[in-house]
């Protein structure tokens, strides 16, 4: 294998994608694959610093364009430091959020002009598009209620800078605090992307138990990626 697989998980708040990213990585490791689980914003030391800044709920609201530029900067570093080297070494990279989150949070719901986001994508992502994107779909109300309750630490990632363990229920980030209409729009945005790019994206119903969702995710990965190499 000269280049590995790039798998991304996307979805609204509380969709369970971090849990599923971790479970898929365990399953792939059992099958003998070399797997890197990472996340955005973040995933490299520099990008993790930007994450803290971008998601800080105590900062005054900044414009969606300023946010999009910071996400792009974090992504450029993450791609160079972690994603591209891991793929070039033939590994599987599983990323908790990636370009579709920018399209949806800053574009669809945040109203940054699509042509600006497309330009940023061309500059930053270039040819490193995900091979497979799993959208975990959940009604906004259900996801927000889950997000408010969760007390787990974020999925870690950057090799040299682990975020401190904190009770996440006490730490709403700047997007979790947006109103229900915003979160409903996010859900629509992810579904729309999946509809427009069916070769890359698959939507999974996230309202079921983590085991059921993990079973679906595994079947999708087998059908879309593993069968190619059989
Ligand atoms: P997380 O808590 O699921 O890790 O996500 C971090 C937050 O950042 C989440 O509210 C979505 C948001 N986000 C964007 O707005 N744009 C992006 O490009 C990314 C990657 C995340």
mmCIF file of C-alpha atoms and ligand atoms in Angstrom:
data_model
loop_
_atom_site.group_PDB
_atom_site.id
_atom_site.type_symbol
_atom_site.label_atom_id
_atom_site.label_comp_id
_atom_site.label_asym_id
_atom_site.label_seq_id
_atom_site.Cartn_x
_atom_site.Cartn_y
_atom_site.Cartn_z
ATOM 1 C CA UNK A 1 0.000 0.000 0.000
ATOM 2 C CA UNK A 2 1.543 3.350 -0.987
ATOM 3 C CA UNK A 3 -1.077 5.524 0.621
ATOM 4 C CA UNK A 4 -3.376 4.640 3.483
ATOM 5 C CA UNK A 5 -7.042 5.433 3.971
ATOM 6 C CA UNK A 6 -8.374 8.689 5.260
ATOM 7 C CA UNK A 7 -11.662 8.286 7.147
ATOM 8 C CA UNK A 8 -13.529 11.208 8.717
ATOM 9 C CA UNK A 9 -16.445 11.304 11.141
ATOM 10 C CA UNK A 10 -18.836 14.229 10.986
ATOM 11 C CA UNK A 11 -22.045 15.254 12.712
ATOM 12 C CA UNK A 12 -23.609 17.724 15.099
ATOM 13 C CA UNK A 13 -22.920 18.107 18.801
ATOM 14 C CA UNK A 14 -23.464 14.964 20.881
ATOM 15 C CA UNK A 15 -23.773 12.691 17.855
ATOM 16 C CA UNK A 16 -21.364 10.135 19.335
ATOM 17 C CA UNK A 17 -18.770 10.459 16.565
ATOM 18 C CA UNK A 18 -15.768 10.557 18.928
ATOM 19 C CA UNK A 19 -16.849 7.247 20.482
ATOM 20 C CA UNK A 20 -17.329 5.739 17.039
ATOM 21 C CA UNK A 21 -13.950 7.002 15.812
ATOM 22 C CA UNK A 22 -12.306 5.267 18.754
ATOM 23 C CA UNK A 23 -14.244 2.049 18.267
ATOM 24 C CA UNK A 24 -13.435 1.886 14.577
ATOM 25 C CA UNK A 25 -9.773 2.406 15.337
ATOM 26 C CA UNK A 26 -9.794 -0.493 17.832
ATOM 27 C CA UNK A 27 -11.466 -2.741 15.290
ATOM 28 C CA UNK A 28 -9.022 -1.837 12.513
ATOM 29 C CA UNK A 29 -6.070 -2.394 14.850
ATOM 30 C CA UNK A 30 -7.424 -5.860 15.655
ATOM 31 C CA UNK A 31 -7.346 -6.512 11.901
ATOM 32 C CA UNK A 32 -3.678 -5.545 11.815
ATOM 33 C CA UNK A 33 -3.879 -1.995 10.457
ATOM 34 C CA UNK A 34 -1.734 0.848 11.672
ATOM 35 C CA UNK A 35 -4.214 3.528 12.798
ATOM 36 C CA UNK A 36 -3.932 7.166 13.853
ATOM 37 C CA UNK A 37 -6.978 8.664 15.550
ATOM 38 C CA UNK A 38 -7.010 12.404 15.483
ATOM 39 C CA UNK A 39 -9.399 15.341 15.586
ATOM 40 C CA UNK A 40 -10.135 18.830 14.362
ATOM 41 C CA UNK A 41 -9.714 21.515 15.306
ATOM 42 C CA UNK A 42 -6.464 20.183 16.735
ATOM 43 C CA UNK A 43 -4.437 17.041 16.192
ATOM 44 C CA UNK A 44 -0.987 18.675 16.201
ATOM 45 C CA UNK A 45 0.583 20.784 18.969
ATOM 46 C CA UNK A 46 0.092 24.055 17.055
ATOM 47 C CA UNK A 47 -3.456 23.185 16.018
ATOM 48 C CA UNK A 48 -4.357 22.153 19.592
ATOM 49 C CA UNK A 49 -3.304 25.650 20.723
ATOM 50 C CA UNK A 50 -5.532 27.174 18.080
ATOM 51 C CA UNK A 51 -8.368 24.890 19.211
ATOM 52 C CA UNK A 52 -8.229 26.355 22.703
ATOM 53 C CA UNK A 53 -8.437 29.843 21.250
ATOM 54 C CA UNK A 54 -11.157 29.127 18.686
ATOM 55 C CA UNK A 55 -13.472 27.260 21.061
ATOM 56 C CA UNK A 56 -13.019 29.538 24.087
ATOM 57 C CA UNK A 57 -16.607 30.431 25.060
ATOM 58 C CA UNK A 58 -15.474 33.444 27.087
ATOM 59 C CA UNK A 59 -14.093 35.325 24.074
ATOM 60 C CA UNK A 60 -16.330 37.882 22.430
ATOM 61 C CA UNK A 61 -18.042 36.563 19.326
ATOM 62 C CA UNK A 62 -15.799 36.883 16.314
ATOM 63 C CA UNK A 63 -16.874 36.778 12.718
ATOM 64 C CA UNK A 64 -17.427 33.447 10.958
ATOM 65 C CA UNK A 65 -14.761 34.439 8.391
ATOM 66 C CA UNK A 66 -12.145 35.004 11.109
ATOM 67 C CA UNK A 67 -13.090 31.640 12.544
ATOM 68 C CA UNK A 68 -12.875 29.925 9.154
ATOM 69 C CA UNK A 69 -9.346 31.286 8.668
ATOM 70 C CA UNK A 70 -8.258 29.942 12.042
ATOM 71 C CA UNK A 71 -9.761 26.522 11.326
ATOM 72 C CA UNK A 72 -7.927 26.553 7.992
ATOM 73 C CA UNK A 73 -4.644 27.435 9.673
ATOM 74 C CA UNK A 74 -5.060 24.645 12.233
ATOM 75 C CA UNK A 75 -5.952 22.239 9.429
ATOM 76 C CA UNK A 76 -2.889 23.161 7.339
ATOM 77 C CA UNK A 77 -0.583 22.304 10.234
ATOM 78 C CA UNK A 78 -2.485 19.150 11.152
ATOM 79 C CA UNK A 79 -2.325 17.910 7.554
ATOM 80 C CA UNK A 80 1.417 18.543 7.292
ATOM 81 C CA UNK A 81 2.380 17.261 10.722
ATOM 82 C CA UNK A 82 0.075 14.281 11.176
ATOM 83 C CA UNK A 83 -2.361 13.363 8.419
ATOM 84 C CA UNK A 84 -0.171 13.352 5.291
ATOM 85 C CA UNK A 85 2.824 11.620 6.920
ATOM 86 C CA UNK A 86 0.570 8.889 8.381
ATOM 87 C CA UNK A 87 -1.156 8.300 5.044
ATOM 88 C CA UNK A 88 2.162 8.287 3.198
ATOM 89 C CA UNK A 89 3.363 5.573 5.588
ATOM 90 C CA UNK A 90 0.364 3.466 4.539
ATOM 91 C CA UNK A 91 -1.610 3.895 7.761
ATOM 92 C CA UNK A 92 -5.277 4.549 8.337
ATOM 93 C CA UNK A 93 -6.100 8.042 9.614
ATOM 94 C CA UNK A 94 -9.411 8.482 11.417
ATOM 95 C CA UNK A 95 -10.260 12.117 11.985
ATOM 96 C CA UNK A 96 -13.039 13.347 14.268
ATOM 97 C CA UNK A 97 -14.333 16.257 12.124
ATOM 98 C CA UNK A 98 -12.630 17.686 9.043
ATOM 99 C CA UNK A 99 -13.552 19.825 6.059
ATOM 100 C CA UNK A 100 -17.310 19.161 6.180
ATOM 101 C CA UNK A 101 -17.468 20.762 9.630
ATOM 102 C CA UNK A 102 -16.080 23.972 8.112
ATOM 103 C CA UNK A 103 -18.508 23.779 5.218
ATOM 104 C CA UNK A 104 -21.402 23.325 7.609
ATOM 105 C CA UNK A 105 -20.534 25.355 10.736
ATOM 106 C CA UNK A 106 -18.878 28.313 9.007
ATOM 107 C CA UNK A 107 -20.613 28.031 5.613
ATOM 108 C CA UNK A 108 -24.088 26.573 5.765
ATOM 109 C CA UNK A 109 -24.925 27.759 9.296
ATOM 110 C CA UNK A 110 -22.316 30.525 9.697
ATOM 111 C CA UNK A 111 -22.902 32.165 6.321
ATOM 112 C CA UNK A 112 -19.327 32.506 5.107
ATOM 113 C CA UNK A 113 -19.565 32.622 1.319
ATOM 114 C CA UNK A 114 -19.123 29.175 -0.246
ATOM 115 C CA UNK A 115 -16.572 30.489 -2.793
ATOM 116 C CA UNK A 116 -14.311 31.674 0.039
ATOM 117 C CA UNK A 117 -14.498 28.303 1.758
ATOM 118 C CA UNK A 118 -13.885 26.525 -1.543
ATOM 119 C CA UNK A 119 -10.773 28.653 -2.085
ATOM 120 C CA UNK A 120 -9.488 27.842 1.404
ATOM 121 C CA UNK A 121 -10.171 24.156 0.803
ATOM 122 C CA UNK A 122 -8.163 24.238 -2.432
ATOM 123 C CA UNK A 123 -5.213 25.904 -0.732
ATOM 124 C CA UNK A 124 -5.217 23.873 2.476
ATOM 125 C CA UNK A 125 -6.698 20.442 1.787
ATOM 126 C CA UNK A 126 -5.488 20.146 -1.829
ATOM 127 C CA UNK A 127 -5.680 16.492 -2.824
ATOM 128 C CA UNK A 128 -5.932 15.155 0.743
ATOM 129 C CA UNK A 129 -9.686 14.555 0.659
ATOM 130 C CA UNK A 130 -11.187 11.835 2.844
ATOM 131 C CA UNK A 131 -11.694 8.445 1.178
ATOM 132 C CA UNK A 132 -14.733 7.910 3.361
ATOM 133 C CA UNK A 133 -16.819 10.257 5.521
ATOM 134 C CA UNK A 134 -19.285 8.857 8.016
ATOM 135 C CA UNK A 135 -21.959 11.350 9.014
ATOM 136 C CA UNK A 136 -23.562 10.401 12.315
ATOM 137 C CA UNK A 137 -27.031 11.872 12.121
ATOM 138 C CA UNK A 138 -29.036 12.809 15.183
ATOM 139 C CA UNK A 139 -31.833 15.344 15.852
ATOM 140 C CA UNK A 140 -30.369 18.588 17.189
ATOM 141 C CA UNK A 141 -32.415 18.417 20.418
ATOM 142 C CA UNK A 142 -31.161 14.912 21.224
ATOM 143 C CA UNK A 143 -27.545 15.756 20.439
ATOM 144 C CA UNK A 144 -27.550 18.925 22.519
ATOM 145 C CA UNK A 145 -29.069 17.109 25.503
ATOM 146 C CA UNK A 146 -26.341 14.448 25.212
ATOM 147 C CA UNK A 147 -23.602 17.059 24.850
ATOM 148 C CA UNK A 148 -24.784 18.824 27.990
ATOM 149 C CA UNK A 149 -24.531 15.589 29.966
ATOM 150 C CA UNK A 150 -21.286 14.135 28.780
ATOM 151 C CA UNK A 151 -18.414 14.103 31.201
ATOM 152 C CA UNK A 152 -15.788 12.406 29.100
ATOM 153 C CA UNK A 153 -12.425 13.794 28.041
ATOM 154 C CA UNK A 154 -12.003 14.586 24.353
ATOM 155 C CA UNK A 155 -10.480 11.930 22.102
ATOM 156 C CA UNK A 156 -6.785 12.697 22.232
ATOM 157 C CA UNK A 157 -4.572 13.013 19.407
ATOM 158 C CA UNK A 158 -1.593 15.193 19.176
ATOM 159 C CA UNK A 159 1.337 12.945 19.996
ATOM 160 C CA UNK A 160 3.148 15.448 22.141
ATOM 161 C CA UNK A 161 0.377 17.502 23.662
ATOM 162 C CA UNK A 162 -2.474 15.737 25.402
ATOM 163 C CA UNK A 163 -5.350 17.954 26.455
ATOM 164 C CA UNK A 164 -6.026 17.844 30.188
ATOM 165 C CA UNK A 165 -8.909 15.641 31.326
ATOM 166 C CA UNK A 166 -11.859 17.824 32.148
ATOM 167 C CA UNK A 167 -15.536 17.232 32.751
ATOM 168 C CA UNK A 168 -16.919 18.289 29.390
ATOM 169 C CA UNK A 169 -20.405 18.887 30.742
ATOM 170 C CA UNK A 170 -19.035 21.951 32.480
ATOM 171 C CA UNK A 171 -17.199 23.233 29.471
ATOM 172 C CA UNK A 172 -19.589 24.151 26.697
ATOM 173 C CA UNK A 173 -17.641 25.447 23.725
ATOM 174 C CA UNK A 174 -18.599 28.456 21.677
ATOM 175 C CA UNK A 175 -20.647 26.432 19.187
ATOM 176 C CA UNK A 176 -22.539 24.310 21.721
ATOM 177 C CA UNK A 177 -23.936 27.542 23.167
ATOM 178 C CA UNK A 178 -25.616 28.554 19.877
ATOM 179 C CA UNK A 179 -29.401 28.299 19.615
ATOM 180 C CA UNK A 180 -31.454 25.318 18.473
ATOM 181 C CA UNK A 181 -32.109 26.837 15.025
ATOM 182 C CA UNK A 182 -28.334 26.933 14.407
ATOM 183 C CA UNK A 183 -27.977 23.271 15.388
ATOM 184 C CA UNK A 184 -30.919 22.248 13.189
ATOM 185 C CA UNK A 185 -29.214 24.000 10.299
ATOM 186 C CA UNK A 186 -26.022 22.048 10.989
ATOM 187 C CA UNK A 187 -27.925 18.795 10.702
ATOM 188 C CA UNK A 188 -29.442 19.878 7.367
ATOM 189 C CA UNK A 189 -25.992 20.897 6.128
ATOM 190 C CA UNK A 190 -24.373 17.530 6.848
ATOM 191 C CA UNK A 191 -27.257 15.662 5.208
ATOM 192 C CA UNK A 192 -27.038 17.909 2.157
ATOM 193 C CA UNK A 193 -23.286 17.296 1.756
ATOM 194 C CA UNK A 194 -23.860 13.541 2.016
ATOM 195 C CA UNK A 195 -26.575 13.775 -0.628
ATOM 196 C CA UNK A 196 -24.281 15.688 -2.985
ATOM 197 C CA UNK A 197 -21.253 13.420 -2.464
ATOM 198 C CA UNK A 198 -22.575 9.867 -2.136
ATOM 199 C CA UNK A 199 -19.281 8.311 -3.296
ATOM 200 C CA UNK A 200 -17.522 9.732 -0.254
ATOM 201 C CA UNK A 201 -20.228 10.119 2.413
ATOM 202 C CA UNK A 202 -22.517 7.702 4.227
ATOM 203 C CA UNK A 203 -25.140 8.770 6.762
ATOM 204 C CA UNK A 204 -25.608 6.594 9.839
ATOM 205 C CA UNK A 205 -28.513 6.872 12.273
ATOM 206 C CA UNK A 206 -26.910 7.976 15.553
ATOM 207 C CA UNK A 207 -29.993 7.561 17.720
ATOM 208 C CA UNK A 208 -29.305 3.884 18.379
ATOM 209 C CA UNK A 209 -26.967 2.305 20.902
ATOM 210 C CA UNK A 210 -23.198 2.766 20.389
ATOM 211 C CA UNK A 211 -22.935 -0.977 19.625
ATOM 212 C CA UNK A 212 -25.520 -0.795 16.851
ATOM 213 C CA UNK A 213 -23.921 2.301 15.351
ATOM 214 C CA UNK A 214 -20.464 0.662 15.531
ATOM 215 C CA UNK A 215 -21.803 -2.405 13.698
ATOM 216 C CA UNK A 216 -23.093 -0.183 10.873
ATOM 217 C CA UNK A 217 -19.844 1.737 10.704
ATOM 218 C CA UNK A 218 -17.856 -1.480 10.457
ATOM 219 C CA UNK A 219 -20.054 -2.808 7.616
ATOM 220 C CA UNK A 220 -19.595 0.447 5.733
ATOM 221 C CA UNK A 221 -15.816 0.367 6.142
ATOM 222 C CA UNK A 222 -15.717 -3.243 5.015
ATOM 223 C CA UNK A 223 -17.871 -2.553 1.977
ATOM 224 C CA UNK A 224 -16.207 0.700 0.940
ATOM 225 C CA UNK A 225 -12.550 0.184 1.824
ATOM 226 C CA UNK A 226 -11.630 -3.316 2.916
ATOM 227 C CA UNK A 227 -13.279 -4.976 -0.059
ATOM 228 C CA UNK A 228 -10.998 -2.946 -2.394
ATOM 229 C CA UNK A 229 -7.913 -4.587 -0.945
ATOM 230 C CA UNK A 230 -9.288 -8.140 -0.647
HETATM 231 P P1 LIG B 1 -15.848 18.774 18.918
HETATM 232 O O1 LIG B 1 -16.234 19.252 20.264
HETATM 233 O O2 LIG B 1 -16.795 17.859 18.271
HETATM 234 O O3 LIG B 1 -14.441 18.309 18.885
HETATM 235 O O4 LIG B 1 -15.884 20.029 17.923
HETATM 236 C C1 LIG B 1 -15.330 21.228 18.135
HETATM 237 C C2 LIG B 1 -16.242 22.334 17.687
HETATM 238 O O5 LIG B 1 -15.649 23.017 16.568
HETATM 239 C C3 LIG B 1 -17.614 21.895 17.245
HETATM 240 O O6 LIG B 1 -18.559 22.764 17.847
HETATM 241 C C4 LIG B 1 -17.604 22.114 15.750
HETATM 242 C C5 LIG B 1 -16.600 23.201 15.550
HETATM 243 N N1 LIG B 1 -15.911 23.183 14.252
HETATM 244 C C6 LIG B 1 -16.179 24.161 13.313
HETATM 245 O O7 LIG B 1 -16.997 25.049 13.566
HETATM 246 N N2 LIG B 1 -15.513 24.153 12.125
HETATM 247 C C7 LIG B 1 -14.582 23.208 11.816
HETATM 248 O O8 LIG B 1 -14.000 23.223 10.729
HETATM 249 C C8 LIG B 1 -14.308 22.179 12.803
HETATM 250 C C9 LIG B 1 -13.296 21.124 12.503
HETATM 251 C C10 LIG B 1 -14.996 22.200 13.991
#
